[in-house]
Amino acid sequence: MLTREENEMLTQVGRGKPAGEMLRRYWMPVACVGELTDEKPIKAFRLLGEDLVVYRDRKGRYGFVGEQCPHRNASLAFGRVDEEGIRCPYHGWKFDCTGKCLEQPAEPASGGFKDKIKHTAYPVEKMGGLLWAYLGPEPRPLLPRWDVLCWENGKRWVEKHEVYNCNWLQPMENSVDPSHLYWLHGETAHLVGVVGKY
């Protein structure tokens, strides 16, 4: 049985938390390539305790940035994309995929204020029909070129399942817990065993 402190150490994934810092050192799948279309080029979600958006600009490049605009915290999930990046729906500030502020329409260009703004942004790469993001420190590792993601022959399909509304450890712990199979699934588990014999 874990203590409360041990449980929090293993399950809290925000910045500065042990599990969060460990998980940020891996590439994470964040979206299916086919989810981002010309009609819907932006997708918002939460990953490792951060609210983020992944988007595809009109040149087909992908970006992965913080959901809230650093100006007035408007949601970039309602933003617009163009050839260079994503634009905030509130005042039109535009950011590229590195978080660099490209434009601030209501600010004087002579002040250079846009050059002082850096928005949260993470690298994203496309592989195997998925978009992968890296939220950790540099230098980042190479995105592993696993054979099933890089095969050029054959067909590939990506299945998307419901997001579990729990911490990352609960489904992992459950997958190695054979005791619950009998008690929770009871007769269903028995039938699976019987069917498996034929």
mmCIF file of C-alpha atoms in Angstrom:
data_model
loop_
_atom_site.group_PDB
_atom_site.id
_atom_site.type_symbol
_atom_site.label_atom_id
_atom_site.label_comp_id
_atom_site.label_asym_id
_atom_site.label_seq_id
_atom_site.Cartn_x
_atom_site.Cartn_y
_atom_site.Cartn_z
ATOM 1 C CA MET A 1 0.000 0.000 0.000
ATOM 2 C CA LEU A 2 1.435 3.374 -0.992
ATOM 3 C CA THR A 3 1.497 6.333 1.316
ATOM 4 C CA ARG A 4 -0.210 9.530 0.149
ATOM 5 C CA GLU A 5 3.209 11.083 -0.503
ATOM 6 C CA GLU A 6 4.393 8.086 -2.560
ATOM 7 C CA ASN A 7 1.164 8.101 -4.576
ATOM 8 C CA GLU A 8 1.503 11.819 -5.338
ATOM 9 C CA MET A 9 5.162 11.390 -6.301
ATOM 10 C CA LEU A 10 4.178 8.714 -8.848
ATOM 11 C CA THR A 11 0.975 10.255 -10.213
ATOM 12 C CA GLN A 12 1.352 14.054 -10.245
ATOM 13 C CA VAL A 13 2.548 15.005 -13.745
ATOM 14 C CA GLY A 14 2.783 18.801 -13.623
ATOM 15 C CA ARG A 15 6.023 20.698 -14.187
ATOM 16 C CA GLY A 16 8.490 20.199 -11.363
ATOM 17 C CA LYS A 17 6.875 16.953 -10.176
ATOM 18 C CA PRO A 18 9.060 13.806 -10.391
ATOM 19 C CA ALA A 19 6.691 11.825 -12.650
ATOM 20 C CA GLY A 20 5.946 14.908 -14.738
ATOM 21 C CA GLU A 21 9.624 15.620 -15.324
ATOM 22 C CA MET A 22 10.261 11.968 -16.239
ATOM 23 C CA LEU A 23 7.322 11.729 -18.679
ATOM 24 C CA ARG A 24 8.361 14.997 -20.377
ATOM 25 C CA ARG A 25 11.535 13.257 -21.562
ATOM 26 C CA TYR A 26 9.543 11.058 -23.961
ATOM 27 C CA TRP A 27 7.782 11.860 -27.207
ATOM 28 C CA MET A 28 4.010 11.689 -26.679
ATOM 29 C CA PRO A 29 1.345 11.053 -29.327
ATOM 30 C CA VAL A 30 -0.941 14.103 -29.240
ATOM 31 C CA ALA A 31 -3.246 13.730 -32.255
ATOM 32 C CA CYS A 32 -3.976 11.746 -35.365
ATOM 33 C CA VAL A 33 -2.818 13.542 -38.510
ATOM 34 C CA GLY A 34 -6.299 13.174 -40.006
ATOM 35 C CA GLU A 35 -7.903 15.062 -37.106
ATOM 36 C CA LEU A 36 -6.510 18.379 -38.329
ATOM 37 C CA THR A 37 -8.254 19.439 -41.527
ATOM 38 C CA ASP A 38 -8.698 22.647 -43.501
ATOM 39 C CA GLU A 39 -12.113 23.030 -41.880
ATOM 40 C CA LYS A 40 -10.863 22.218 -38.365
ATOM 41 C CA PRO A 41 -7.099 22.879 -38.161
ATOM 42 C CA ILE A 42 -6.912 23.277 -34.347
ATOM 43 C CA LYS A 43 -7.398 20.773 -31.540
ATOM 44 C CA ALA A 44 -7.272 21.631 -27.827
ATOM 45 C CA PHE A 45 -6.485 19.162 -25.046
ATOM 46 C CA ARG A 46 -4.697 18.697 -21.740
ATOM 47 C CA LEU A 47 -1.375 16.857 -21.509
ATOM 48 C CA LEU A 48 0.847 16.463 -18.457
ATOM 49 C CA GLY A 49 -1.126 19.095 -16.589
ATOM 50 C CA GLU A 50 -0.901 21.703 -19.354
ATOM 51 C CA ASP A 51 -3.708 23.082 -21.542
ATOM 52 C CA LEU A 52 -2.406 23.053 -25.115
ATOM 53 C CA VAL A 53 -3.458 23.250 -28.756
ATOM 54 C CA VAL A 54 -2.028 21.439 -31.721
ATOM 55 C CA TYR A 55 -2.617 23.030 -35.112
ATOM 56 C CA ARG A 56 -1.776 22.752 -38.793
ATOM 57 C CA ASP A 57 -0.990 25.970 -40.637
ATOM 58 C CA ARG A 58 -1.983 26.544 -44.257
ATOM 59 C CA LYS A 59 1.431 25.406 -45.468
ATOM 60 C CA GLY A 60 0.874 22.026 -43.802
ATOM 61 C CA ARG A 61 3.275 22.594 -40.882
ATOM 62 C CA TYR A 62 2.289 21.589 -37.375
ATOM 63 C CA GLY A 63 2.559 23.587 -34.174
ATOM 64 C CA PHE A 64 1.989 22.710 -30.538
ATOM 65 C CA VAL A 65 1.491 25.695 -28.225
ATOM 66 C CA GLY A 66 -0.077 26.731 -24.941
ATOM 67 C CA GLU A 67 -3.832 27.204 -25.218
ATOM 68 C CA GLN A 68 -4.004 30.603 -23.508
ATOM 69 C CA CYS A 69 -2.641 33.588 -25.399
ATOM 70 C CA PRO A 70 -0.061 35.361 -23.200
ATOM 71 C CA HIS A 71 -1.782 38.704 -23.860
ATOM 72 C CA ARG A 72 -5.270 38.310 -22.348
ATOM 73 C CA ASN A 73 -5.476 34.534 -21.848
ATOM 74 C CA ALA A 74 -7.938 34.096 -24.706
ATOM 75 C CA SER A 75 -8.142 30.510 -25.928
ATOM 76 C CA LEU A 76 -6.154 29.765 -29.064
ATOM 77 C CA ALA A 77 -8.532 26.813 -29.548
ATOM 78 C CA PHE A 78 -10.798 29.450 -31.143
ATOM 79 C CA GLY A 79 -7.928 31.063 -33.035
ATOM 80 C CA ARG A 80 -7.223 31.200 -36.744
ATOM 81 C CA VAL A 81 -4.390 29.667 -38.663
ATOM 82 C CA ASP A 82 -2.702 31.096 -41.735
ATOM 83 C CA GLU A 83 0.482 30.357 -43.695
ATOM 84 C CA GLU A 84 2.772 31.278 -40.810
ATOM 85 C CA GLY A 85 1.088 30.175 -37.590
ATOM 86 C CA ILE A 86 -1.846 30.629 -35.251
ATOM 87 C CA ARG A 87 -3.576 33.908 -34.452
ATOM 88 C CA CYS A 88 -5.392 34.766 -31.210
ATOM 89 C CA PRO A 89 -9.119 35.432 -31.724
ATOM 90 C CA TYR A 90 -9.161 38.308 -29.221
ATOM 91 C CA HIS A 91 -6.576 40.846 -30.455
ATOM 92 C CA GLY A 92 -5.004 38.989 -33.372
ATOM 93 C CA TRP A 93 -1.565 38.307 -31.935
ATOM 94 C CA LYS A 94 0.081 35.712 -34.178
ATOM 95 C CA PHE A 95 2.562 33.023 -33.093
ATOM 96 C CA ASP A 96 4.652 30.600 -35.104
ATOM 97 C CA CYS A 97 5.325 26.970 -34.140
ATOM 98 C CA THR A 98 8.306 27.999 -31.970
ATOM 99 C CA GLY A 99 6.186 30.398 -29.881
ATOM 100 C CA LYS A 100 7.697 33.493 -31.486
ATOM 101 C CA CYS A 101 5.230 36.388 -31.720
ATOM 102 C CA LEU A 102 5.061 37.406 -35.382
ATOM 103 C CA GLU A 103 2.417 40.134 -35.250
ATOM 104 C CA GLN A 104 0.555 42.342 -32.775
ATOM 105 C CA PRO A 105 -1.944 44.295 -34.897
ATOM 106 C CA ALA A 106 -3.022 46.784 -32.192
ATOM 107 C CA GLU A 107 0.529 47.609 -31.047
ATOM 108 C CA PRO A 108 2.882 50.105 -32.714
ATOM 109 C CA ALA A 109 5.434 48.252 -34.857
ATOM 110 C CA SER A 110 8.147 50.723 -33.892
ATOM 111 C CA GLY A 111 8.089 49.620 -30.239
ATOM 112 C CA GLY A 112 9.357 46.106 -30.966
ATOM 113 C CA PHE A 113 7.133 44.712 -28.218
ATOM 114 C CA LYS A 114 6.342 41.575 -30.248
ATOM 115 C CA ASP A 115 10.033 40.644 -30.156
ATOM 116 C CA LYS A 116 9.890 40.453 -26.355
ATOM 117 C CA ILE A 117 7.048 37.923 -26.320
ATOM 118 C CA LYS A 118 7.725 34.176 -26.276
ATOM 119 C CA HIS A 119 4.729 31.867 -26.021
ATOM 120 C CA THR A 120 4.820 28.291 -24.705
ATOM 121 C CA ALA A 121 5.621 26.013 -27.646
ATOM 122 C CA TYR A 122 6.861 22.459 -28.029
ATOM 123 C CA PRO A 123 8.338 20.551 -30.973
ATOM 124 C CA VAL A 124 5.936 18.323 -32.879
ATOM 125 C CA GLU A 125 6.717 15.711 -35.529
ATOM 126 C CA LYS A 126 4.564 13.610 -37.814
ATOM 127 C CA MET A 127 5.153 9.866 -37.992
ATOM 128 C CA GLY A 128 2.973 6.826 -38.573
ATOM 129 C CA GLY A 129 -0.226 8.826 -38.990
ATOM 130 C CA LEU A 130 0.263 10.461 -35.594
ATOM 131 C CA LEU A 131 1.571 13.788 -34.332
ATOM 132 C CA TRP A 132 4.176 13.420 -31.596
ATOM 133 C CA ALA A 133 5.210 16.180 -29.190
ATOM 134 C CA TYR A 134 8.158 16.585 -26.858
ATOM 135 C CA LEU A 135 7.604 18.643 -23.683
ATOM 136 C CA GLY A 136 10.978 18.102 -22.029
ATOM 137 C CA PRO A 137 14.310 19.886 -21.847
ATOM 138 C CA GLU A 138 16.760 20.216 -24.701
ATOM 139 C CA PRO A 139 18.544 18.491 -26.194
ATOM 140 C CA ARG A 140 15.527 16.409 -27.099
ATOM 141 C CA PRO A 141 15.974 12.783 -28.119
ATOM 142 C CA LEU A 142 15.258 11.662 -31.649
ATOM 143 C CA LEU A 143 11.717 10.465 -32.193
ATOM 144 C CA PRO A 144 12.162 6.665 -32.229
ATOM 145 C CA ARG A 145 11.621 5.256 -35.712
ATOM 146 C CA TRP A 146 9.805 2.125 -34.604
ATOM 147 C CA ASP A 147 9.222 -0.272 -37.475
ATOM 148 C CA VAL A 148 5.425 -0.302 -37.171
ATOM 149 C CA LEU A 149 5.351 3.482 -37.509
ATOM 150 C CA CYS A 150 7.794 3.680 -40.420
ATOM 151 C CA TRP A 151 6.782 0.799 -42.672
ATOM 152 C CA GLU A 152 6.071 1.962 -46.189
ATOM 153 C CA ASN A 153 4.511 -1.338 -47.315
ATOM 154 C CA GLY A 154 1.038 -2.424 -46.328
ATOM 155 C CA LYS A 155 -1.774 -0.516 -44.697
ATOM 156 C CA ARG A 156 -1.886 1.289 -41.393
ATOM 157 C CA TRP A 157 -4.900 2.401 -39.427
ATOM 158 C CA VAL A 158 -5.010 4.370 -36.223
ATOM 159 C CA GLU A 159 -7.694 3.681 -33.652
ATOM 160 C CA LYS A 160 -8.565 6.359 -31.184
ATOM 161 C CA HIS A 161 -10.155 5.351 -27.904
ATOM 162 C CA GLU A 162 -11.806 7.252 -25.104
ATOM 163 C CA VAL A 163 -9.441 9.103 -22.799
ATOM 164 C CA TYR A 164 -9.389 7.588 -19.319
ATOM 165 C CA ASN A 165 -10.375 10.180 -16.753
ATOM 166 C CA CYS A 166 -7.731 9.114 -14.257
ATOM 167 C CA ASN A 167 -4.009 9.426 -13.667
ATOM 168 C CA TRP A 168 -1.558 7.516 -15.859
ATOM 169 C CA LEU A 169 -0.694 4.953 -13.179
ATOM 170 C CA GLN A 170 -4.209 3.580 -12.621
ATOM 171 C CA PRO A 171 -4.621 1.789 -15.985
ATOM 172 C CA MET A 172 -1.009 0.557 -15.828
ATOM 173 C CA GLU A 173 -1.509 -0.854 -12.349
ATOM 174 C CA ASN A 174 -4.797 -2.435 -13.389
ATOM 175 C CA SER A 175 -3.202 -4.171 -16.379
ATOM 176 C CA VAL A 176 -0.919 -6.198 -14.098
ATOM 177 C CA ASP A 177 -3.572 -7.003 -11.474
ATOM 178 C CA PRO A 178 -5.013 -10.474 -12.226
ATOM 179 C CA SER A 179 -6.905 -10.607 -8.924
ATOM 180 C CA HIS A 180 -9.476 -8.025 -9.990
ATOM 181 C CA LEU A 181 -10.346 -10.019 -13.123
ATOM 182 C CA TYR A 182 -12.207 -12.662 -11.115
ATOM 183 C CA TRP A 183 -13.917 -10.305 -8.676
ATOM 184 C CA LEU A 184 -14.881 -7.469 -11.005
ATOM 185 C CA HIS A 185 -15.520 -9.314 -14.249
ATOM 186 C CA GLY A 186 -16.676 -12.575 -12.660
ATOM 187 C CA GLU A 187 -18.687 -14.638 -15.132
ATOM 188 C CA THR A 188 -17.376 -12.674 -18.108
ATOM 189 C CA ALA A 189 -13.818 -13.773 -17.320
ATOM 190 C CA HIS A 190 -14.998 -17.377 -16.973
ATOM 191 C CA LEU A 191 -16.684 -17.282 -20.386
ATOM 192 C CA VAL A 192 -13.559 -15.838 -22.004
ATOM 193 C CA GLY A 193 -11.604 -18.767 -20.599
ATOM 194 C CA VAL A 194 -14.169 -21.309 -21.849
ATOM 195 C CA VAL A 195 -14.368 -19.788 -25.323
ATOM 196 C CA GLY A 196 -10.581 -19.741 -25.474
ATOM 197 C CA LYS A 197 -10.484 -23.554 -25.060
ATOM 198 C CA TYR A 198 -12.376 -24.273 -28.263
#
